[in-house]
PDB file of C-alpha atoms in Angstrom:
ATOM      1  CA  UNK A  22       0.000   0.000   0.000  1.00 48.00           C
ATOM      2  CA  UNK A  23       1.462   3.137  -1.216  1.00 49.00           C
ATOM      3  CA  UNK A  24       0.781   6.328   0.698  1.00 51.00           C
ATOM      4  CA  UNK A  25      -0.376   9.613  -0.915  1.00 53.00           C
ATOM      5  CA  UNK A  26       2.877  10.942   0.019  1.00 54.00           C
ATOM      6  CA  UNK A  27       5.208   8.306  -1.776  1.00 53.00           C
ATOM      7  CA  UNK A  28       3.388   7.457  -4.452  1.00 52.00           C
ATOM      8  CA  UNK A  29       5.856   5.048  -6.318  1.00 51.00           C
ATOM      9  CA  UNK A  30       5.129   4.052 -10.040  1.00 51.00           C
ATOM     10  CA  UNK A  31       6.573   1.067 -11.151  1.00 50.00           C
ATOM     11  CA  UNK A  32       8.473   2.567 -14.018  1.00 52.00           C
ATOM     12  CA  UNK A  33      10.233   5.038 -12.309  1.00 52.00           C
ATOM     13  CA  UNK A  34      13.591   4.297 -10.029  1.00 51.00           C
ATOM     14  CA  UNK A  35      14.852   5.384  -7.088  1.00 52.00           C
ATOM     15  CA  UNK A  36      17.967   7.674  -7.013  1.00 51.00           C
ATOM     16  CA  UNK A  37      19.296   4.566  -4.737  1.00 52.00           C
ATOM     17  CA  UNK A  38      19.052   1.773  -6.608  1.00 51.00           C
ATOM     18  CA  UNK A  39      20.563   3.631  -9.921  1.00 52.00           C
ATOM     19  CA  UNK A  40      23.682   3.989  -7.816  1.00 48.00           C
ATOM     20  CA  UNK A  41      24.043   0.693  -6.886  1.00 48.00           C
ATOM     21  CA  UNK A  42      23.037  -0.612 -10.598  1.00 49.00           C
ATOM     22  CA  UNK A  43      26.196   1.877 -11.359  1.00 50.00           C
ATOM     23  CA  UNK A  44      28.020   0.593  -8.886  1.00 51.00           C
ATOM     24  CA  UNK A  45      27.786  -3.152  -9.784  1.00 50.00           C
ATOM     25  CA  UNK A  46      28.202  -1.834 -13.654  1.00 49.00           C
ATOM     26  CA  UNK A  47      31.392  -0.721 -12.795  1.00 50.00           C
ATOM     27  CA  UNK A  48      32.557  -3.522 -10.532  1.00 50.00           C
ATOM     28  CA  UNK A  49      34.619  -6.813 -12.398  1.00 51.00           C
ATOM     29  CA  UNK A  50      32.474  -9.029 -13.722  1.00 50.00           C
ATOM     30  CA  UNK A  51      34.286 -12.403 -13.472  1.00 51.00           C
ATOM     31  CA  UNK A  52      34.594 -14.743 -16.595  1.00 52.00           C
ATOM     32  CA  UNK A  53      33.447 -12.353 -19.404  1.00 57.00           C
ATOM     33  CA  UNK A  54      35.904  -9.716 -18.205  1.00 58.00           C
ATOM     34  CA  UNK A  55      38.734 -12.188 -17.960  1.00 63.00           C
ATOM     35  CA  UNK A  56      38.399 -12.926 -21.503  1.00 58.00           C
ATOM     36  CA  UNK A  57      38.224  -9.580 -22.680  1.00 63.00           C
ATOM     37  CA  UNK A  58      41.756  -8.879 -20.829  1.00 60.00           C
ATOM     38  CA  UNK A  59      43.599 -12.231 -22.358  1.00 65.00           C
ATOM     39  CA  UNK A  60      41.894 -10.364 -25.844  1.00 63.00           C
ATOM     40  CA  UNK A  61      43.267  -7.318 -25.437  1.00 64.00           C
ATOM     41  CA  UNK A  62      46.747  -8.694 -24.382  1.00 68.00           C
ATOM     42  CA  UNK A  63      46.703 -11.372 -27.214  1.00 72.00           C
ATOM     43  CA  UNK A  64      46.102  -7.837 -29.404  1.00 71.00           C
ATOM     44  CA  UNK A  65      49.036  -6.455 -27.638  1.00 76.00           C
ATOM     45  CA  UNK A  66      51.717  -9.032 -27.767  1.00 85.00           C
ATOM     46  CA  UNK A  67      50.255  -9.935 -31.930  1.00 87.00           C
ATOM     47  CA  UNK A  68      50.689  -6.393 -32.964  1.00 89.00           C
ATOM     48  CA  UNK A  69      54.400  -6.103 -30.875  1.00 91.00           C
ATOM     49  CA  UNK A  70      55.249  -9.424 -32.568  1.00 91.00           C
ATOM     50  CA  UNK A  71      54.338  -7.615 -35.979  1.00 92.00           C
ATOM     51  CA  UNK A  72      55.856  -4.825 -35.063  1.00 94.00           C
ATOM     52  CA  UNK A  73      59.349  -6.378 -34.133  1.00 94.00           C
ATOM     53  CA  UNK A  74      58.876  -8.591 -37.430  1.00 94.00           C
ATOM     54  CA  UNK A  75      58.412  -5.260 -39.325  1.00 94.00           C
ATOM     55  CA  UNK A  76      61.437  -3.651 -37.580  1.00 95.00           C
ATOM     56  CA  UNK A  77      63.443  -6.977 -38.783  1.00 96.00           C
ATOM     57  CA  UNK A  78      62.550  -6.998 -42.469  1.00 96.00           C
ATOM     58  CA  UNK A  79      63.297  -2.951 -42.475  1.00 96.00           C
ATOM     59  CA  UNK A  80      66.998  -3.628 -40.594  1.00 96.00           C
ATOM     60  CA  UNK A  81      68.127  -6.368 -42.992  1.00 97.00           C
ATOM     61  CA  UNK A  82      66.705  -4.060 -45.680  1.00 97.00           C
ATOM     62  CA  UNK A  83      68.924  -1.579 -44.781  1.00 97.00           C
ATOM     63  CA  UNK A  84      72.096  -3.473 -43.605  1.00 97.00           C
ATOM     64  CA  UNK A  85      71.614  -4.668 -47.277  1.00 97.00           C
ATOM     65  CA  UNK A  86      70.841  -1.316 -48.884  1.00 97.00           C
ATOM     66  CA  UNK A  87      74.421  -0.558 -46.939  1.00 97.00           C
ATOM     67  CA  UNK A  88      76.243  -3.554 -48.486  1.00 97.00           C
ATOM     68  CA  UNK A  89      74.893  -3.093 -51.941  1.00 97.00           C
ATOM     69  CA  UNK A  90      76.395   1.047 -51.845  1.00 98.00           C
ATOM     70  CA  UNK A  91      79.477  -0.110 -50.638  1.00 97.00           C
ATOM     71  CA  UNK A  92      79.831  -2.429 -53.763  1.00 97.00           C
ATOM     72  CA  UNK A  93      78.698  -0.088 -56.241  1.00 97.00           C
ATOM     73  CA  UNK A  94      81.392   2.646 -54.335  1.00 97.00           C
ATOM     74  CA  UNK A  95      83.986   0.068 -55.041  1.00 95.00           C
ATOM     75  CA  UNK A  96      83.105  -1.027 -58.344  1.00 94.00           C
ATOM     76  CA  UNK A  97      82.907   2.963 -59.750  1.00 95.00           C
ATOM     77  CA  UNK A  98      86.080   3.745 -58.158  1.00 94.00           C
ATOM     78  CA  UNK A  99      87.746   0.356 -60.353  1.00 92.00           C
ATOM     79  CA  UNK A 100      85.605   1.468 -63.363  1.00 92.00           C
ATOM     80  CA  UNK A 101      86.760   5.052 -62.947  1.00 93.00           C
ATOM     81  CA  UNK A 102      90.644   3.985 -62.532  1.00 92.00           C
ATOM     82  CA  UNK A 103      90.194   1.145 -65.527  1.00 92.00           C
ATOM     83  CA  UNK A 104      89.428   4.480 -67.658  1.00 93.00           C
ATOM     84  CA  UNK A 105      91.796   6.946 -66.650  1.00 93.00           C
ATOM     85  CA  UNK A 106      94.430   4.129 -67.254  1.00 93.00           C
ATOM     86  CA  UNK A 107      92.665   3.062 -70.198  1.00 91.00           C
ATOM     87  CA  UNK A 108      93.010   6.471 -71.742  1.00 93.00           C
ATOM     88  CA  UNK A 109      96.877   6.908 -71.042  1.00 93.00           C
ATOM     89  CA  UNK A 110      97.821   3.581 -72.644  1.00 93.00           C
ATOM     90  CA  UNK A 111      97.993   5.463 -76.164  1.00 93.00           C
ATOM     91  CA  UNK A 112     101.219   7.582 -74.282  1.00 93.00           C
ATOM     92  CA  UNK A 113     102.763   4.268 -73.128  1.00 92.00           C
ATOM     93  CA  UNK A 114     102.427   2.723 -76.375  1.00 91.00           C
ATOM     94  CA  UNK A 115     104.356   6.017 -77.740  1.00 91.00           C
ATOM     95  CA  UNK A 116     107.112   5.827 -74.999  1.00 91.00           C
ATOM     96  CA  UNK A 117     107.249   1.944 -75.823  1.00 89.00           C
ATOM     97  CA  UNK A 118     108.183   2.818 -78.962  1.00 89.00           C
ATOM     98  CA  UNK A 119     110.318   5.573 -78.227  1.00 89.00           C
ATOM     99  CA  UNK A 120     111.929   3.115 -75.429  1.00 88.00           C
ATOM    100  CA  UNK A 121     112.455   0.151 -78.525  1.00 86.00           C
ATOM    101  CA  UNK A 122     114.481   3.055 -80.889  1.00 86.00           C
ATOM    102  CA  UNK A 123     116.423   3.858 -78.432  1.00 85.00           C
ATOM    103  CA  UNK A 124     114.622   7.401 -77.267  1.00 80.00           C
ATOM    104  CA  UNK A 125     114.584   6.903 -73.736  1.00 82.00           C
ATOM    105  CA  UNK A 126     118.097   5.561 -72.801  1.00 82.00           C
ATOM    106  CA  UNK A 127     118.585   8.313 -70.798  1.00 81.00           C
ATOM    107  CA  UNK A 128     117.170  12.181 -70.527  1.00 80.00           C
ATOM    108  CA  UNK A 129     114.385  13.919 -69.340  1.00 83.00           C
ATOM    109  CA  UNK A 130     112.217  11.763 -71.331  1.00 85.00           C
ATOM    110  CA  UNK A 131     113.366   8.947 -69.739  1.00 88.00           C
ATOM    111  CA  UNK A 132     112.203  10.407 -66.233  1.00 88.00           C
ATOM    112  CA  UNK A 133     109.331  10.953 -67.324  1.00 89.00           C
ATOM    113  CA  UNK A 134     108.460   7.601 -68.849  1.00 90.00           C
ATOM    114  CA  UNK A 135     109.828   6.355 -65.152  1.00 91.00           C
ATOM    115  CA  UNK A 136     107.730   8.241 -63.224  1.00 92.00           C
ATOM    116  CA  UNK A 137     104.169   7.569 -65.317  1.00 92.00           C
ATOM    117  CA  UNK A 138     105.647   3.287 -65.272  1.00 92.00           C
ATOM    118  CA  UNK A 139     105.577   3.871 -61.364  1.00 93.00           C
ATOM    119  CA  UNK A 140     102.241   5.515 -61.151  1.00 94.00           C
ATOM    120  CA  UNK A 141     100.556   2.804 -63.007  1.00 93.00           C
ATOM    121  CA  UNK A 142     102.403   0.250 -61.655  1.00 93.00           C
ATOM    122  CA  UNK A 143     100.828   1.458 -57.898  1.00 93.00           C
ATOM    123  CA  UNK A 144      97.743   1.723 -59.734  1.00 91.00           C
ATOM    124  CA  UNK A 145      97.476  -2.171 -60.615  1.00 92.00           C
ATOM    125  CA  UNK A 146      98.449  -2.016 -64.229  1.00 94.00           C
ATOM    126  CA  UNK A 147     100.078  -5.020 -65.467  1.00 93.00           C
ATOM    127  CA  UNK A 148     101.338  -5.492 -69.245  1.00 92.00           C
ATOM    128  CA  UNK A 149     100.720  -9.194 -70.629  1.00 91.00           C
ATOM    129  CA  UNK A 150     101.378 -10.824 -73.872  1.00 87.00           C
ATOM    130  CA  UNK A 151     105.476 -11.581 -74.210  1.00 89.00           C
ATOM    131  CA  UNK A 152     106.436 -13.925 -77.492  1.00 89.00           C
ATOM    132  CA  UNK A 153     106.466 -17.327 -76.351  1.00 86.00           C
ATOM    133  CA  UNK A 154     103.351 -17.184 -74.629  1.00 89.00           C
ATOM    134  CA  UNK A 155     100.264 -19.618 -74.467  1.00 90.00           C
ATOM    135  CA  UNK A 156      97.918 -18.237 -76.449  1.00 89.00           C
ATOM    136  CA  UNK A 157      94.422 -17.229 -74.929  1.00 89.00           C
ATOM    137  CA  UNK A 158      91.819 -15.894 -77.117  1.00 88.00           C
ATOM    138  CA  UNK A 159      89.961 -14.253 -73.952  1.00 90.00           C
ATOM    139  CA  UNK A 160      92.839 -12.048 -73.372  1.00 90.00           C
ATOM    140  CA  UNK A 161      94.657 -11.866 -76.744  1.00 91.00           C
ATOM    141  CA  UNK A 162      93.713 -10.566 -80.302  1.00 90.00           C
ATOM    142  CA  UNK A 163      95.209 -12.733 -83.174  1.00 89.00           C
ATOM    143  CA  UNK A 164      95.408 -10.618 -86.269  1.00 90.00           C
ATOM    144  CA  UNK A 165      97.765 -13.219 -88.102  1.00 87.00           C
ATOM    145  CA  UNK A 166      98.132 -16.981 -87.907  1.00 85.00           C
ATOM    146  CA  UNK A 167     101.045 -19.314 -89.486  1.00 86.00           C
ATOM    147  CA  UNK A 168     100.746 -22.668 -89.039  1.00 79.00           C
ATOM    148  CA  UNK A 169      98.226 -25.089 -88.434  1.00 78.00           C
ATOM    149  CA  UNK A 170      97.222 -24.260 -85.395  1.00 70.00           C
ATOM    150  CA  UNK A 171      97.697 -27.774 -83.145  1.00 77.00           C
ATOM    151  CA  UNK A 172     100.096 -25.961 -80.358  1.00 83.00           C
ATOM    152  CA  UNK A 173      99.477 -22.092 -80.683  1.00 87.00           C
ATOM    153  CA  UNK A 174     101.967 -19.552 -78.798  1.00 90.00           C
ATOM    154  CA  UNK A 175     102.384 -15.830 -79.192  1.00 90.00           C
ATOM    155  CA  UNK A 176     104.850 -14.487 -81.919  1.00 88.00           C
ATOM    156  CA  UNK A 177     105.861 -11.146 -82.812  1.00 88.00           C
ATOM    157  CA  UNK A 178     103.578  -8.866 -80.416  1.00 90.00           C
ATOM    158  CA  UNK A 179     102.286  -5.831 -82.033  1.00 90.00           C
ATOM    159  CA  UNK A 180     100.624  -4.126 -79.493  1.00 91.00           C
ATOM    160  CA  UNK A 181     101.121  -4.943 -75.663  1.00 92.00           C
ATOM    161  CA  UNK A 182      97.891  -5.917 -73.670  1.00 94.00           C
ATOM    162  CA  UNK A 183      97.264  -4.638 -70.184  1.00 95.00           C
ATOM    163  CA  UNK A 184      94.723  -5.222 -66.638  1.00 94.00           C
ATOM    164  CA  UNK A 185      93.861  -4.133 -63.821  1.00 93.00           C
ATOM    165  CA  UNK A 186      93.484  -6.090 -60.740  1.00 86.00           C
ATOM    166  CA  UNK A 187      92.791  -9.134 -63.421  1.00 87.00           C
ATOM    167  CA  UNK A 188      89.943  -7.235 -65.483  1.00 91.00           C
ATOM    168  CA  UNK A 189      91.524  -6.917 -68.961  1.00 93.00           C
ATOM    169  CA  UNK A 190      91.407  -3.464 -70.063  1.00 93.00           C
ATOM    170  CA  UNK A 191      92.649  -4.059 -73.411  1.00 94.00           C
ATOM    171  CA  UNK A 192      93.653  -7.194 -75.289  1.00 93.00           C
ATOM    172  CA  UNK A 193      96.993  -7.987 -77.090  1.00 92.00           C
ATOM    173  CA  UNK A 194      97.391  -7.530 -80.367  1.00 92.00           C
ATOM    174  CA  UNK A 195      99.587 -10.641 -81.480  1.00 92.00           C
ATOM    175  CA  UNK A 196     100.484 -12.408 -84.222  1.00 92.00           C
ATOM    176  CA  UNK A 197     100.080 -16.475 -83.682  1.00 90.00           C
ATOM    177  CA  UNK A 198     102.605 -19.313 -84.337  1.00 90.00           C
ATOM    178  CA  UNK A 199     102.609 -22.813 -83.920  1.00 86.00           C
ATOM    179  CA  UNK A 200     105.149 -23.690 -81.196  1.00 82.00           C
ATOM    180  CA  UNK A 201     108.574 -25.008 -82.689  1.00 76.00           C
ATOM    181  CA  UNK A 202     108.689 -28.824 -83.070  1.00 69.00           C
ATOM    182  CA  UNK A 203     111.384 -28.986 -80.249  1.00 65.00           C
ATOM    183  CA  UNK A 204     109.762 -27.213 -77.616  1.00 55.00           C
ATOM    184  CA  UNK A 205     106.359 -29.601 -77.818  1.00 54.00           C
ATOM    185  CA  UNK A 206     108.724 -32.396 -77.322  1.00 52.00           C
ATOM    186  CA  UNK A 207     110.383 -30.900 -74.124  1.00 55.00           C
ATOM    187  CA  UNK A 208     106.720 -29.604 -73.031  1.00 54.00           C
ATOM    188  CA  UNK A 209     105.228 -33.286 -73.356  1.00 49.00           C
ATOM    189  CA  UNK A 210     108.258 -34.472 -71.062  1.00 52.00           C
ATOM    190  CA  UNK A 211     107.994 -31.619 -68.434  1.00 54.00           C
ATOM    191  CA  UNK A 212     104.083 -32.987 -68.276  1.00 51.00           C
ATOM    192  CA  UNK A 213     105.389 -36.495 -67.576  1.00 48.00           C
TER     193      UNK A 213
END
């Protein structure tokens, strides 16, 4: 029985209970808030796994990014030197010849011829193709042939070939013989 004073409708609530609704709102619910906690911190560690997967794939990137400049810093600096040298061959070919007449036997020229030997000697430039030789079509150019060709070895060399830290930077001009009859014999026994 409700009293005039307190009249109470059934739809409308007390200022007490919607605390305590609140208050149980706000308080841990047991299993269904346990889940949501091991879902959120299954989020947490999938994302810092993805993250730390991410900052992997970036680092190697990198480290490899690093590698691959270094390489291509070396191989312009050999490509770079391989030209420069590659360019002052024509003057050693002329002081060759002016060494072979007799031109640089002594003199300023001779200094001079000395001096640019050394610098491309410290630079890595080594001569190849002396009469005798194996012949090696990678590395030599044959512009004349006698013989028939069973045992081939350099002749008369026409124009000297030259590389750089083993890259050929120009190929030997040579003219090709057959080795002499006498040396295949001895080089058949020194196999033996």
């Amino acid at each position: 029985m409700t009293s005039p004073e307190n009249p109470v409708e059934p739809d409308e609530v007390s200022p007490e209970s919607e605390v305590a609704a609140e208050d149980s709102a706000a308080a841990p619910a047991g299993p269904d808030d346990t889940a949501e906690a091991e879902v959120v911190e299954d989020g947490a560690s999938s994302k810092e796994a993805e993250l730390t997967a991410d900052l992997q794939r970036v680092s190697a990137e990198f480290a490899n990014y690093r590698k691959r400049t270094a390489r291509d810093v070396v191989d312009a600096r050999a490509a770079g030197k391989a030209f420069v040298v590659g360019e002052l061959l024509v003057v050693l070919d002329d002081l060759d010849r002016a060494r072979s007449h007799g031109d640089l036997e002594a003199g300023p020229l001779k200094s001079v011829s000395d001096k640019l030997d050394g610098v491309l000697k410290a630079l890595g430039l080594e001569s190849f193709g002396v009469e005798g030789d194996e012949f090696d079509p990678a590395i030599h150019e044959a512009v004349q042939h006698e013989g028939d060709g069973a045992d081939p070895v350099l002749g008369t060399v026409l124009r000297q070939g030259y590389q750089i830290d083993g890259k050929v930077i120009r190929n030997a001009m040579v003219a090709v013989k057959d080795r002499p009859a006498d040396a295949q014999g001895e080089s058949a026994q020194d196999e033996t």
